[in-house]
Amino acid sequence: MPLKIRPETPSDYPAITEVNDLAFGQPAEGKLVENLRKNPEFVPELSLVAEADGKIVGHILFFPIKIKSAEGKEKETISLAPVAVIPEFQKQGIGGELIREGLKACGKIGYDSVIVLGHPEYYPKFGFEPTGKWGIKDPFGAPAEAFMALELKKGALEGAGGVVEYPDEFLDV
């Protein structure tokens, strides 16, 4: 099945909401994507769809966030969330392809690191490591092994310790 990964367009919005709702079995992530699009920090080139035979079967979104140290120092980075593939297309490598293409797009735009809260068995195969390595903490109280980061540029997270600040839209999920 030929897969095309491309940035979203406004005509994709209903399909993206549906993909997220089906993948997560609830409307929270679909609503999150809709709300993040309204945020002035939204980067349209980092909201990608996977298309198979003209149908959108997957979606990934990367959104700018900050790591704030206790001293008030800020490090800009980007979060990977959410990534979704409709159930009948899962376990076929589509999510992985979205992640790989999305990471490339983040690097091209100039981001040097990515943060994800996700399955600790899945994301390490893309190079993600627990954020504790850099002294980075999540604001949600998630298990340490599920909060991970990837340096797109070697050394990008050195000295970046602190708490990740997500936009308010993430707090509703």
N, CA and C of each residue as an Amber inpcrd file, in Angstrom:
protein
   519
   0.8450000  -1.1770000   0.0000000   0.0000000   0.0000000   0.0000000
   0.8910000   1.2410000   0.0000000   0.8480000   2.0270000  -1.0720000
   1.6620000   3.2430000  -1.1050000   1.1140000   4.2650000  -0.1020000
   2.0310000   4.8420000   0.6600000   1.6710000   5.7970000   1.7030000
   2.2790000   7.1460000   1.3550000   1.4790000   8.1760000   1.4740000
   1.9570000   9.5350000   1.2210000   1.8720000  10.3020000   2.5350000
   3.0000000  10.8680000   2.9710000   3.0450000  11.7080000   4.1740000
   3.1670000  13.1500000   3.6940000   2.2720000  14.0040000   4.1810000
   2.2770000  15.4010000   3.7530000   1.6960000  16.2870000   4.8570000
   1.9730000  17.6040000   4.7920000   1.3520000  18.5160000   5.7520000
  -0.1650000  18.5520000   5.5490000  -0.8830000  18.7810000   6.6380000
  -2.3330000  18.8740000   6.5540000  -2.7530000  20.0970000   5.7450000
  -3.9710000  20.0350000   5.2330000  -4.6160000  21.1860000   4.5990000
  -5.9610000  21.3700000   5.3010000  -6.5680000  22.5440000   5.2000000
  -7.8620000  22.7420000   5.8700000  -8.9300000  21.7070000   5.4810000
  -8.8790000  21.2170000   4.2670000  -9.8810000  20.2170000   3.8620000
  -9.6750000  18.8750000   4.5840000  -8.5090000  18.6930000   5.2030000
  -8.2230000  17.4660000   5.9530000  -8.7760000  17.4970000   7.3750000
  -9.1610000  18.6510000   7.8860000  -9.5160000  18.7800000   9.2970000
 -10.5350000  17.7560000   9.7830000 -11.6690000  17.5560000   9.0860000
 -12.6340000  16.5600000   9.5960000 -12.0440000  15.1440000   9.6510000
 -11.2590000  14.7720000   8.6480000 -10.6550000  13.4370000   8.6250000
  -9.6280000  13.2880000   9.7460000  -8.8820000  14.3460000  10.0440000
  -7.8890000  14.2970000  11.1240000  -8.5810000  14.0990000  12.4660000
  -9.6680000  14.8100000  12.6850000 -10.4360000  14.6340000  13.9230000
 -10.9260000  13.2020000  14.0270000 -11.4370000  12.6680000  12.9310000
 -11.9440000  11.2900000  12.9260000 -10.8210000  10.2800000  13.2050000
  -9.6670000  10.4700000  12.5870000  -8.5250000   9.5680000  12.8090000
  -8.1560000   9.5510000  14.2900000  -8.0540000  10.7200000  14.8960000
  -7.6940000  10.7980000  16.3150000  -8.7780000  10.1890000  17.2040000
 -10.0380000  10.4750000  16.9020000 -11.1420000   9.9190000  17.7020000
 -11.1520000   8.3920000  17.6250000 -10.9750000   7.8450000  16.4300000
 -10.9860000   6.3930000  16.2540000  -9.7570000   5.7520000  16.9100000
  -8.5980000   6.3570000  16.7240000  -7.3630000   5.7780000  17.2550000
  -7.3710000   5.7340000  18.7820000  -7.9150000   6.7620000  19.4000000
  -7.8910000   6.8420000  20.8640000  -9.2050000   6.4000000  21.5060000
 -10.2310000   6.1410000  20.6760000 -11.5110000   5.6790000  21.2020000
 -12.2350000   6.7190000  22.0290000 -11.9110000   7.9800000  21.8020000
 -12.5350000   9.0890000  22.5300000 -12.2650000  10.3810000  21.7630000
 -13.0030000  11.4450000  22.0410000 -12.8160000  12.6910000  21.2850000
 -11.7400000  13.6450000  21.8150000 -11.0700000  13.3260000  22.9150000
 -10.1440000  14.2900000  23.5370000  -9.0010000  14.7030000  22.6120000
  -8.3350000  13.7520000  21.9580000  -7.1810000  14.0880000  21.1170000
  -7.6120000  14.8370000  19.8550000  -8.7460000  14.4400000  19.2780000
  -9.2630000  15.1650000  18.1100000  -9.5600000  16.6120000  18.4620000
 -10.1220000  16.8180000  19.6350000 -10.4320000  18.1630000  20.1300000
  -9.1350000  18.9220000  20.4110000  -8.1280000  18.2300000  20.9700000
  -6.8340000  18.8490000  21.2280000  -6.2440000  19.4240000  19.9410000
  -6.2510000  18.6360000  18.8750000  -5.6980000  19.0940000  17.5910000
  -6.4680000  20.3220000  17.1050000  -7.7940000  20.2630000  17.1770000
  -8.6090000  21.4120000  16.7450000  -8.2520000  22.6630000  17.5430000
  -8.1120000  22.5060000  18.8610000  -7.8010000  23.6570000  19.7210000
  -6.3880000  24.1820000  19.4910000  -5.4290000  23.2790000  19.2810000
  -4.0490000  23.7230000  19.0490000  -3.9290000  24.5160000  17.7510000
  -4.7340000  24.1870000  16.7480000  -4.6940000  24.9410000  15.4870000
  -5.0290000  26.4160000  15.7070000  -5.8120000  26.7130000  16.7290000
  -6.2260000  28.0960000  17.0140000  -5.1540000  28.8620000  17.7880000
  -4.1690000  28.1490000  18.3350000  -3.1040000  28.7620000  19.1180000
  -2.1210000  29.4400000  18.1530000  -1.7170000  30.6800000  18.4250000
  -0.7990000  31.3740000  17.5080000   0.5570000  30.6860000  17.3370000
   0.9270000  29.7810000  18.2570000   2.1960000  29.0510000  18.1580000
   2.1310000  27.8700000  17.1770000   0.9290000  27.5190000  16.7210000
   0.7270000  26.3630000  15.8310000   1.6000000  26.4840000  14.5830000
   2.2670000  25.3870000  14.2120000   3.1320000  25.3440000  13.0250000
   2.4840000  24.3800000  12.0180000   1.7720000  24.9010000  11.0160000
   1.0370000  24.0270000  10.0800000   1.9000000  22.9530000   9.4070000
   3.1750000  23.2650000   9.1490000   4.0650000  22.3070000   8.4820000
   4.3930000  21.1140000   9.3680000   4.0320000  21.1930000  10.6590000
   4.3330000  20.1060000  11.5900000   3.0760000  19.3640000  12.0350000
   2.0180000  19.5090000  11.2600000   0.8110000  18.7010000  11.4310000
   0.7000000  17.8910000  10.1410000   1.1210000  16.6250000  10.2240000
   1.2540000  15.7890000   9.0270000   0.1940000  14.7040000   8.9910000
  -0.2170000  14.3580000   7.7740000  -1.1540000  13.2590000   7.5840000
  -0.4940000  12.1410000   6.7840000  -0.9850000  10.9320000   7.0290000
  -0.5940000   9.7650000   6.2270000  -1.8110000   9.4260000   5.3880000
  -1.5910000   9.3670000   4.0860000  -2.6820000   9.1250000   3.1510000
  -2.4190000   7.8240000   2.4050000  -3.4220000   6.9570000   2.3740000
  -3.3380000   5.6950000   1.6300000  -4.5320000   5.6250000   0.7040000
  -4.2710000   5.4880000  -0.5710000  -5.3390000   5.4260000  -1.5750000
  -6.3250000   6.5840000  -1.4300000  -5.7850000   7.7920000  -1.1970000
  -6.6150000   8.9870000  -1.1100000  -7.3550000   9.1590000   0.2090000
  -7.1550000   8.2430000   1.1520000  -7.8370000   8.3220000   2.4580000
  -6.8170000   8.6280000   3.5420000  -7.1630000   9.5430000   4.4240000
  -6.2820000   9.8640000   5.5350000  -6.4370000   8.7650000   6.5880000
  -5.3260000   8.0830000   6.8620000  -5.3320000   6.9500000   7.8020000
  -4.4960000   7.2200000   9.0470000  -3.7300000   8.3210000   9.0360000
  -2.8940000   8.6430000  10.1820000  -2.6290000  10.1290000  10.2700000
  -2.2200000  10.5600000  11.4560000  -1.9260000  11.9730000  11.6960000
  -0.9070000  12.0910000  12.8240000  -0.0550000  13.0910000  12.7160000
   0.8870000  13.4200000  13.7850000   0.9770000  14.9310000  13.8910000
   1.1330000  15.3890000  15.1260000   1.2600000  16.8190000  15.3720000
   2.4580000  17.0630000  16.2800000   3.2370000  18.0680000  15.9390000
   4.3240000  18.5380000  16.7760000   3.9720000  19.9750000  17.1660000
   4.1550000  20.3140000  18.4420000   3.7540000  21.6490000  18.9040000
   4.8410000  22.2450000  19.7890000   5.1710000  23.5270000  19.5730000
   6.2200000  24.1820000  20.3570000   5.8890000  24.2160000  21.8550000
   6.8970000  23.9260000  22.6690000   6.7880000  23.9860000  24.1290000
   8.0880000  24.5510000  24.6720000   8.1250000  24.7550000  25.9930000
   9.3420000  25.2810000  26.6320000   9.7050000  24.4170000  27.8270000
  10.9840000  24.3650000  28.0970000  11.4900000  23.7640000  29.3260000
  11.9520000  24.9490000  30.1770000  11.3840000  25.0680000  31.3640000
  11.6940000  26.2130000  32.2220000  12.4490000  25.7360000  33.4590000
  13.6370000  26.3030000  33.6590000  14.4540000  25.9330000  34.8200000
  13.9420000  26.6680000  36.0590000  14.3770000  26.2220000  37.2200000
  13.9980000  26.8620000  38.4900000  14.4690000  28.3220000  38.5160000
  15.5320000  28.6090000  37.7810000  16.0720000  29.9800000  37.7250000
  15.3430000  30.8390000  36.6970000  14.3900000  30.2470000  35.9890000
  13.6230000  31.0000000  34.9920000  14.2010000  30.9560000  33.5910000
  15.2810000  30.2040000  33.4110000  15.8740000  30.0510000  32.0740000
  14.9330000  29.1940000  31.2220000  14.7400000  29.5640000  29.9580000
  13.8420000  28.8190000  29.0800000  14.5860000  28.2120000  27.9060000
  14.1880000  26.9990000  27.5620000  14.7260000  26.3000000  26.3900000
  13.5380000  25.9520000  25.5050000  13.5510000  26.4310000  24.2760000
  12.4910000  26.0930000  23.3340000  12.7230000  24.7040000  22.7860000
  11.6560000  23.9420000  22.6930000  11.6920000  22.6130000  22.1030000
  10.3250000  22.3600000  21.4870000  10.0640000  21.1360000  21.1080000
   8.7750000  20.8220000  20.4880000   8.2860000  19.4870000  21.0220000
   6.9680000  19.3870000  21.1590000   6.3810000  18.1330000  21.6510000
   5.8180000  17.3390000  20.4870000   5.9000000  16.0410000  20.6060000
   5.2690000  15.1300000  19.6590000   3.9830000  14.6680000  20.3480000
   2.8430000  15.1270000  19.8630000   1.5640000  14.7140000  20.4510000
   0.4240000  15.4080000  19.7290000  -0.5580000  14.6970000  19.3250000
  -0.6370000  13.2380000  19.3450000  -0.1560000  12.6310000  18.0340000
   0.0110000  11.3140000  18.0450000   0.2100000  10.5460000  16.8160000
  -0.8980000   9.5020000  16.8110000  -1.5860000   9.3980000  15.6890000
  -2.7550000   8.5200000  15.6180000  -2.8450000   7.8310000  14.2620000
  -3.2480000   6.5630000  14.3080000  -3.5080000   5.7860000  13.0930000
  -4.8360000   5.0680000  13.3290000  -5.7250000   5.1080000  12.3340000
  -7.0140000   4.4550000  12.5370000  -6.8010000   2.9570000  12.7630000
  -7.6170000   2.3620000  13.6340000  -7.3650000   0.9860000  14.0830000
  -7.0900000  -0.0390000  12.9820000  -7.8320000  -0.0250000  11.8980000
  -7.6080000  -1.0610000  10.8770000  -6.2980000  -0.8990000  10.1130000
  -5.6130000   0.2350000  10.3150000  -4.3230000   0.4570000   9.6650000
  -3.1560000   0.4220000  10.6600000  -3.4410000   0.1500000  11.9230000
  -2.3840000   0.0800000  12.9260000  -1.5250000  -1.1670000  12.7250000
  -0.3410000  -1.1390000  13.2970000   0.6250000  -2.2490000  13.2420000
   1.1140000  -2.5310000  11.8140000   1.1290000  -1.4740000  10.9820000
   1.6270000  -1.6010000   9.6150000   2.7840000  -0.6310000   9.3410000
   3.2730000   0.0200000  10.3860000   4.4080000   0.9300000  10.2300000
   4.0420000   2.3620000   9.9000000   2.7530000   2.6780000   9.8560000
   2.3190000   4.0300000   9.4840000   2.7100000   5.0420000  10.5610000
   2.4890000   4.6910000  11.8280000   2.8710000   5.5890000  12.9180000
   4.3640000   5.8670000  12.9020000   5.1650000   4.8430000  12.6830000
   6.6120000   5.0080000  12.6100000   7.0350000   5.9150000  11.4680000
   6.3730000   5.7520000  10.3330000   6.6860000   6.5970000   9.1760000
   6.3210000   8.0550000   9.4650000   5.1820000   8.2700000  10.1200000
   4.7880000   9.6300000  10.5080000   5.8230000  10.2360000  11.4590000
   6.2840000   9.4450000  12.4210000   7.2780000   9.9350000  13.3760000
   8.5780000  10.2910000  12.6550000   9.0800000   9.4000000  11.8100000
  10.3420000   9.6630000  11.1020000  10.2400000  10.9200000  10.2250000
   9.1550000  11.0290000   9.4600000   8.9830000  12.2060000   8.5880000
   8.7860000  13.4660000   9.4090000   8.0550000  13.3500000  10.5150000
   7.8380000  14.4980000  11.3890000   9.1250000  14.9900000  12.0310000
   9.9630000  14.0560000  12.4740000  11.2500000  14.4370000  13.0640000
  12.1230000  15.1570000  12.0400000  12.1090000  14.6700000  10.8050000
  12.8720000  15.3450000   9.7310000  12.3560000  16.7670000   9.5340000
  11.0240000  16.9150000   9.5040000  10.4220000  18.2360000   9.3080000
  10.7780000  19.1760000  10.4620000  10.7830000  18.6660000  11.6900000
  11.1570000  19.4870000  12.8540000  12.5900000  19.9850000  12.7030000
  13.4950000  19.1020000  12.2980000  14.8880000  19.4790000  12.1040000
  15.0600000  20.5200000  11.0100000  14.3210000  20.3620000   9.9100000
  14.4180000  21.3160000   8.7910000  13.9710000  22.7100000   9.2140000
  12.9450000  22.7710000  10.0710000  12.4170000  24.0640000  10.5210000
  13.3610000  24.7000000  11.5400000  14.2120000  23.8880000  12.1850000
  15.1810000  24.4430000  13.1110000  15.0600000  23.9830000  14.5480000
  14.1370000  23.0760000  14.8340000  14.0530000  22.5430000  16.1950000
  15.2160000  21.5830000  16.4120000  15.7770000  21.6140000  17.6260000
  16.9360000  20.7590000  17.8840000  16.6380000  19.6250000  18.8570000
  15.3890000  19.5740000  19.3740000  15.0030000  18.5040000  20.2910000
  13.4990000  18.3180000  20.2620000  13.0740000  17.1310000  20.7070000
  11.6500000  16.7830000  20.7260000  11.3600000  16.0790000  22.0450000
  10.1970000  16.3870000  22.6280000   9.7390000  15.7680000  23.8700000
   8.4750000  14.9660000  23.5730000   8.3530000  13.7970000  24.1930000
   7.1350000  12.9940000  24.0260000   6.7620000  12.3400000  25.3570000
   5.4680000  12.2720000  25.5980000   4.9300000  11.4930000  26.7110000
   4.2480000  10.3190000  26.0330000   4.8310000   9.1280000  26.1590000
   4.2960000   8.0000000  25.4120000   4.7960000   6.6650000  25.9200000
   4.5100000   5.6330000  25.1480000   4.8530000   4.2610000  25.5300000
   6.3660000   4.0620000  25.5600000   6.9140000   3.7040000  26.7330000
   8.3630000   3.5520000  26.8590000   8.9270000   2.3890000  26.0590000
   8.0750000   1.4850000  25.5670000   8.5640000   0.3780000  24.7300000
   8.6320000   0.7950000  23.2580000   7.8930000   1.8370000  22.8730000
   7.7630000   2.2090000  21.4670000   8.7630000   3.2880000  21.0420000
   8.7990000   4.3970000  21.7550000   9.5610000   5.5570000  21.3000000
  11.0800000   5.3950000  21.3240000  11.6610000   4.5800000  22.2040000
  13.1250000   4.4230000  22.1540000  13.6520000   3.9260000  20.8030000
  12.8420000   3.2070000  20.0470000  13.3520000   2.7420000  18.7420000
  13.5670000   3.8960000  17.7530000  13.0710000   5.0850000  18.1010000
  13.3020000   6.2730000  17.2720000  14.4000000   7.1470000  17.8790000
  14.9950000   6.6540000  18.9840000  16.0870000   7.3790000  19.6260000
  15.6950000   8.1370000  20.8880000  14.4380000   8.0840000  21.2740000
  13.9950000   8.7910000  22.4800000  14.5540000   8.1170000  23.7260000
  14.9090000   8.9520000  24.7100000  15.4380000   8.4800000  25.9900000
  14.6820000   9.1860000  27.1120000  14.6070000   8.5850000  28.2940000
  13.9450000   9.2650000  29.4180000  14.5510000  10.6420000  29.6680000
  13.7030000  11.6220000  29.9120000  14.1610000  13.0020000  30.0790000
  14.9920000  13.2090000  31.3390000  14.9100000  12.2830000  32.2820000
  15.7100000  12.3910000  33.4970000  17.1900000  12.5160000  33.1920000
  17.6150000  11.9810000  32.0680000  19.0160000  12.0770000  31.6380000
  19.4850000  13.5340000  31.5950000  18.5590000  14.4480000  31.3010000
  18.8920000  15.8730000  31.1850000  18.3040000  16.6980000  32.3390000
  17.6850000  16.0230000  33.3040000  17.0710000  16.7550000  34.4140000
  15.7820000  17.4550000  34.0260000  15.1040000  16.9200000  33.0100000
  13.8460000  17.5040000  32.5220000  12.6820000  16.7320000  33.1390000
  11.7180000  17.4810000  33.6770000  10.5620000  16.8570000  34.3330000
   9.2690000  17.2330000  33.6120000   8.2820000  16.3260000  33.7230000
   6.9770000  16.6230000  33.1320000   6.0800000  17.2670000  34.1850000
   5.0920000  18.0420000  33.7620000   4.2050000  18.7050000  34.7180000
   3.0090000  17.8510000  35.1260000   2.8710000  16.6570000  34.5620000
   1.6800000  15.8340000  34.7590000   1.8360000  14.7400000  35.8050000
   3.0730000  14.4780000  36.2360000   3.2890000  13.3860000  37.1760000
   3.2650000  12.0240000  36.5060000   3.6540000  11.9730000  35.2570000
   3.6830000  10.7190000  34.4910000   4.8490000   9.8500000  34.9650000
   4.7790000   8.5420000  34.7020000   5.9270000   7.6830000  35.0390000
   7.1860000   8.1860000  34.3060000   8.3020000   8.2070000  35.0070000
   9.5480000   8.7590000  34.4620000   9.9360000   8.1150000  33.1330000
   9.7320000   6.7980000  33.0020000  10.1420000   6.1140000  31.7660000
   9.2570000   6.4750000  30.5690000   8.0820000   7.0840000  30.8150000
   7.1660000   7.4440000  29.7270000   7.3970000   8.8670000  29.2110000
   8.1930000   9.6510000  29.9230000   8.4670000  11.0260000  29.5120000
   9.8570000  11.0450000  28.9090000   9.9290000  11.2300000  27.5850000
  11.1720000  11.0350000  26.8500000  11.5070000  12.2190000  25.9590000
  12.7790000  12.2790000  25.5820000  13.2610000  13.3360000  24.7000000
  14.2190000  12.7470000  23.6720000  14.3600000  13.4840000  22.5960000
  15.2850000  13.1290000  21.5250000  16.0170000  14.3920000  21.1140000
  17.3370000  14.3240000  21.0970000  18.1240000  15.4410000  20.5790000
  18.2420000  15.2740000  19.0640000  17.7270000  16.2400000  18.3280000
  17.8930000  16.2300000  16.8750000  19.2780000  16.7550000  16.5160000
  19.8420000  17.5210000  17.4370000  21.1950000  18.0540000  17.3070000
  21.9340000  17.6560000  18.5750000  23.0370000  16.9810000  18.4290000
  23.7960000  16.4800000  19.5870000  24.0810000  17.6080000  20.5870000
  23.7810000  17.3280000  21.8490000  24.0300000  18.2910000  22.9100000
  22.9460000  19.3390000  23.0880000  21.8780000  19.2600000  22.3140000
  20.8240000  20.2860000  22.3420000  20.1650000  20.4360000  23.7070000
  20.1130000  19.3720000  24.4800000  19.4260000  19.4350000  25.7740000
  20.3750000  19.5620000  26.9670000  21.6600000  19.6480000  26.7000000
  22.6270000  19.8160000  27.7940000  22.3180000  21.1110000  28.5360000
  22.1810000  21.0230000  29.8390000  21.9040000  22.2030000  30.6520000
  20.4780000  22.7130000  30.5660000  19.5930000  21.9410000  29.9500000
  18.2080000  22.3900000  29.7580000  17.2750000  21.9250000  30.8620000
  17.7940000  21.4110000  31.9500000  16.9560000  20.8640000  33.0120000
  15.8900000  21.8330000  33.4890000  14.7510000  21.2670000  33.8540000
  13.6390000  22.0660000  34.3320000  12.3360000  21.3250000  34.0910000
  11.2470000  22.0540000  34.1770000   9.9160000  21.4800000  33.9760000
   9.3900000  21.9240000  32.6200000   8.8260000  20.9910000  31.8790000
   8.2530000  21.3160000  30.5710000   6.9400000  22.0610000  30.7800000
   6.7820000  23.1450000  30.0390000   5.5360000  23.9110000  30.0650000
   4.7900000  23.6610000  28.7610000   3.5980000  23.0930000  28.9080000
   2.7240000  22.8490000  27.7630000   1.6900000  23.9590000  27.6930000
   1.1780000  24.2470000  26.5020000   0.0910000  25.2270000  26.4270000
  -1.1710000  24.6600000  27.1050000  -2.0530000  25.5350000  27.5120000
  -3.2600000  25.1400000  28.2250000  -4.0900000  24.0780000  27.5110000
  -4.0410000  24.0770000  26.1850000  -4.8350000  23.0970000  25.4180000
  -4.5380000  21.6680000  25.8330000  -3.3080000  21.3910000  26.2200000
  -2.9180000  20.0400000  26.6180000  -3.5260000  19.6300000  27.9620000
  -3.8760000  20.6020000  28.7740000  -4.3950000  20.3120000  30.1000000
  -5.8110000  19.7510000  30.0560000  -6.4910000  19.9120000  28.9140000
  -7.8660000  19.4140000  28.7730000  -7.9310000  17.9670000  28.3220000
  -6.7780000  17.3480000  28.0120000  -6.7910000  15.9720000  27.4910000
  -6.8090000  14.9760000  28.6530000
